Short mmCIF file of C-alpha atoms in Angstrom, two decimals:
data_model
loop_
_atom_site.label_atom_id
_atom_site.label_comp_id
_atom_site.label_asym_id
_atom_site.label_seq_id
_atom_site.Cartn_x
_atom_site.Cartn_y
_atom_site.Cartn_z
CA TYR C 242 185.57 -49.92 106.59
CA VAL C 243 187.19 -49.62 109.75
CA PRO C 244 190.95 -49.16 110.66
CA LYS C 245 191.28 -52.89 111.44
CA ASP C 246 190.04 -53.77 107.87
CA TYR C 247 192.29 -51.15 106.34
CA GLU C 248 195.16 -52.86 108.35
CA MET C 249 194.59 -56.39 107.09
CA ASP C 250 193.69 -55.28 103.26
CA VAL C 251 196.48 -52.72 102.92
CA VAL C 252 198.84 -52.33 105.59
CA VAL C 253 199.99 -56.20 106.08
CA PRO C 254 200.08 -56.82 102.42
CA LEU C 255 202.14 -53.92 102.10
CA GLU C 256 204.64 -54.66 104.72
CA LYS C 257 205.04 -58.09 103.76
CA ALA C 258 206.04 -56.62 100.17
CA GLY C 259 208.53 -54.43 102.19
CA VAL C 260 206.90 -51.17 102.00
CA THR C 261 206.76 -49.22 104.96
CA HIS C 262 203.07 -47.84 105.62
CA VAL C 263 203.42 -44.19 107.28
CA GLY C 264 199.92 -43.27 106.97
CA SER C 265 196.89 -42.72 104.63
CA VAL C 266 194.42 -40.04 103.40
CA HIS C 267 190.94 -40.32 103.57
CA VAL C 268 188.99 -38.92 100.69
CA GLU C 269 185.02 -38.37 101.58
CA CYS C 270 182.94 -41.03 100.77
CA MET C 271 179.49 -39.25 99.46
CA PRO C 272 178.28 -38.54 103.21
CA ASP C 273 175.28 -36.75 103.78
CA ASP C 274 177.04 -34.44 105.98
CA GLY C 275 180.74 -33.86 105.41
CA ALA C 276 181.52 -32.47 108.88
CA LYS C 277 179.73 -35.53 110.65
CA GLU C 278 182.20 -37.56 108.44
CA VAL C 279 184.99 -36.20 109.52
CA SER C 280 183.81 -36.19 113.49
CA TRP C 281 183.38 -39.81 112.85
CA LEU C 282 186.64 -40.21 111.46
CA GLU C 283 188.31 -38.30 114.48
CA SER C 284 186.16 -40.79 116.84
CA LEU C 285 188.24 -43.85 115.21
CA LYS C 286 190.72 -45.50 117.14
CA ASP C 287 194.04 -46.94 115.85
CA SER C 288 193.31 -45.02 112.80
CA THR C 289 196.47 -44.38 109.97
CA VAL C 290 194.60 -41.41 108.60
CA LYS C 291 197.12 -38.50 108.52
CA ALA C 292 195.00 -36.17 106.44
CA ILE C 293 191.41 -35.83 105.24
CA VAL C 294 189.81 -34.50 101.84
CA ALA C 295 186.41 -33.70 103.26
CA SER C 296 182.95 -33.53 101.40
CA CYS C 297 181.59 -29.70 101.06
CA ASP C 298 179.05 -28.41 98.49
CA LEU C 299 181.00 -25.15 97.23
CA THR C 300 177.33 -24.00 96.02
CA SER C 301 175.72 -24.08 99.33
CA ASP C 302 174.45 -20.73 100.84
CA SER C 303 176.01 -21.65 103.90
CA ILE C 304 179.52 -22.28 102.37
CA GLU C 305 181.30 -20.06 105.16
CA GLN C 306 179.62 -21.98 107.88
CA ASP C 307 180.26 -25.46 106.08
CA LEU C 308 183.95 -25.04 105.71
CA ALA C 309 184.30 -23.58 109.27
CA LYS C 310 182.96 -26.62 110.57
CA LEU C 311 185.16 -28.91 108.81
CA LYS C 312 188.20 -27.20 109.92
CA ALA C 313 186.63 -27.21 113.30
CA ALA C 314 186.03 -31.01 113.14
CA SER C 315 189.52 -31.79 112.74
CA PRO C 316 193.04 -30.45 112.17
CA ARG C 317 193.83 -33.12 109.49
CA VAL C 318 191.22 -31.60 106.93
CA ARG C 319 193.65 -30.53 104.25
CA GLY C 320 191.06 -30.02 101.15
CA VAL C 321 187.54 -30.79 99.98
CA ARG C 322 185.85 -32.70 97.29
CA TRP C 323 182.51 -32.16 95.59
CA ILE C 324 181.33 -34.46 92.93
CA LEU C 325 179.77 -32.31 90.59
CA ASP C 326 177.60 -34.87 88.80
CA CYS C 327 176.16 -36.15 91.90
CA VAL C 328 173.69 -34.36 94.17
CA GLY C 329 171.84 -35.72 96.92
CA LYS C 330 171.91 -38.92 98.79
CA TYR C 331 174.00 -41.89 97.20
CA GLU C 332 171.77 -44.08 95.23
CA PRO C 333 172.27 -46.15 92.21
CA ASP C 334 170.98 -43.25 89.81
CA THR C 335 172.82 -40.62 91.54
CA ALA C 336 176.33 -42.26 90.81
CA THR C 337 179.12 -40.43 89.41
CA HIS C 338 179.50 -41.44 86.01
CA VAL C 339 179.64 -39.46 82.63
CA ALA C 340 175.97 -40.52 81.59
CA THR C 341 174.66 -39.13 84.82
CA LEU C 342 173.25 -35.42 84.94
CA ARG C 343 173.28 -33.30 87.85
CA HIS C 344 169.68 -32.82 89.61
CA ASP C 345 169.79 -28.94 88.68
CA GLY C 346 170.76 -29.43 85.10
CA LEU C 347 174.14 -27.28 85.67
CA ASP C 348 177.40 -28.12 84.49
CA TYR C 349 179.75 -26.21 86.77
CA LEU C 350 182.87 -26.97 84.80
CA ARG C 351 181.56 -26.16 81.20
CA GLY C 352 178.98 -23.62 81.42
CA SER C 353 175.19 -23.36 81.94
CA GLU C 354 174.38 -25.03 78.82
CA GLY C 355 176.59 -28.11 79.32
CA GLY C 356 179.14 -27.18 76.87
CA TYR C 357 181.64 -24.43 77.64
CA ASP C 358 179.97 -21.06 76.82
CA GLY C 359 181.82 -18.65 79.00
CA ASN C 360 179.35 -18.28 81.62
CA VAL C 361 180.12 -18.86 85.33
CA ILE C 362 177.95 -20.47 87.95
CA PRO C 363 178.13 -17.42 90.81
CA GLU C 364 177.47 -19.82 93.53
CA PHE C 365 180.35 -22.17 92.54
CA GLU C 366 182.50 -19.31 92.14
CA ARG C 367 181.77 -17.87 95.29
CA GLY C 368 182.27 -21.02 97.21
CA PHE C 369 185.51 -21.56 95.23
CA ALA C 370 186.62 -18.37 96.38
CA MET C 371 186.28 -19.25 99.96
CA LEU C 372 188.71 -22.07 99.84
CA GLU C 373 191.09 -19.15 99.97
CA LYS C 374 190.55 -18.30 103.18
#
């Protein structure tokens, strides 16, 4: 989906309705590499993207480097998103849905047994804390 498509599908109808379009926010689209997606966005001409919410796995062993790559790829990165119940390349059986289980069986929001048990997932907590930097 490139800027000219967005222009025709979103900007033109908004302006016809009397709404002034001042920009858009790109939210990651389940890329294999978040920094590469951000770099691709930076390469687009005539984009109305003013801010980017990039893909980043907060449980990654390389979280510090991953976040640094995102920041270096674009000054428009404002946040990150990682779909907790979808791991790996996008395929129909990995789509985010309440019936889809993570491949590692852990529930990063509700605890290690799938229901809130007070346990924290150290890798997630470490990555989450890195966002403060």
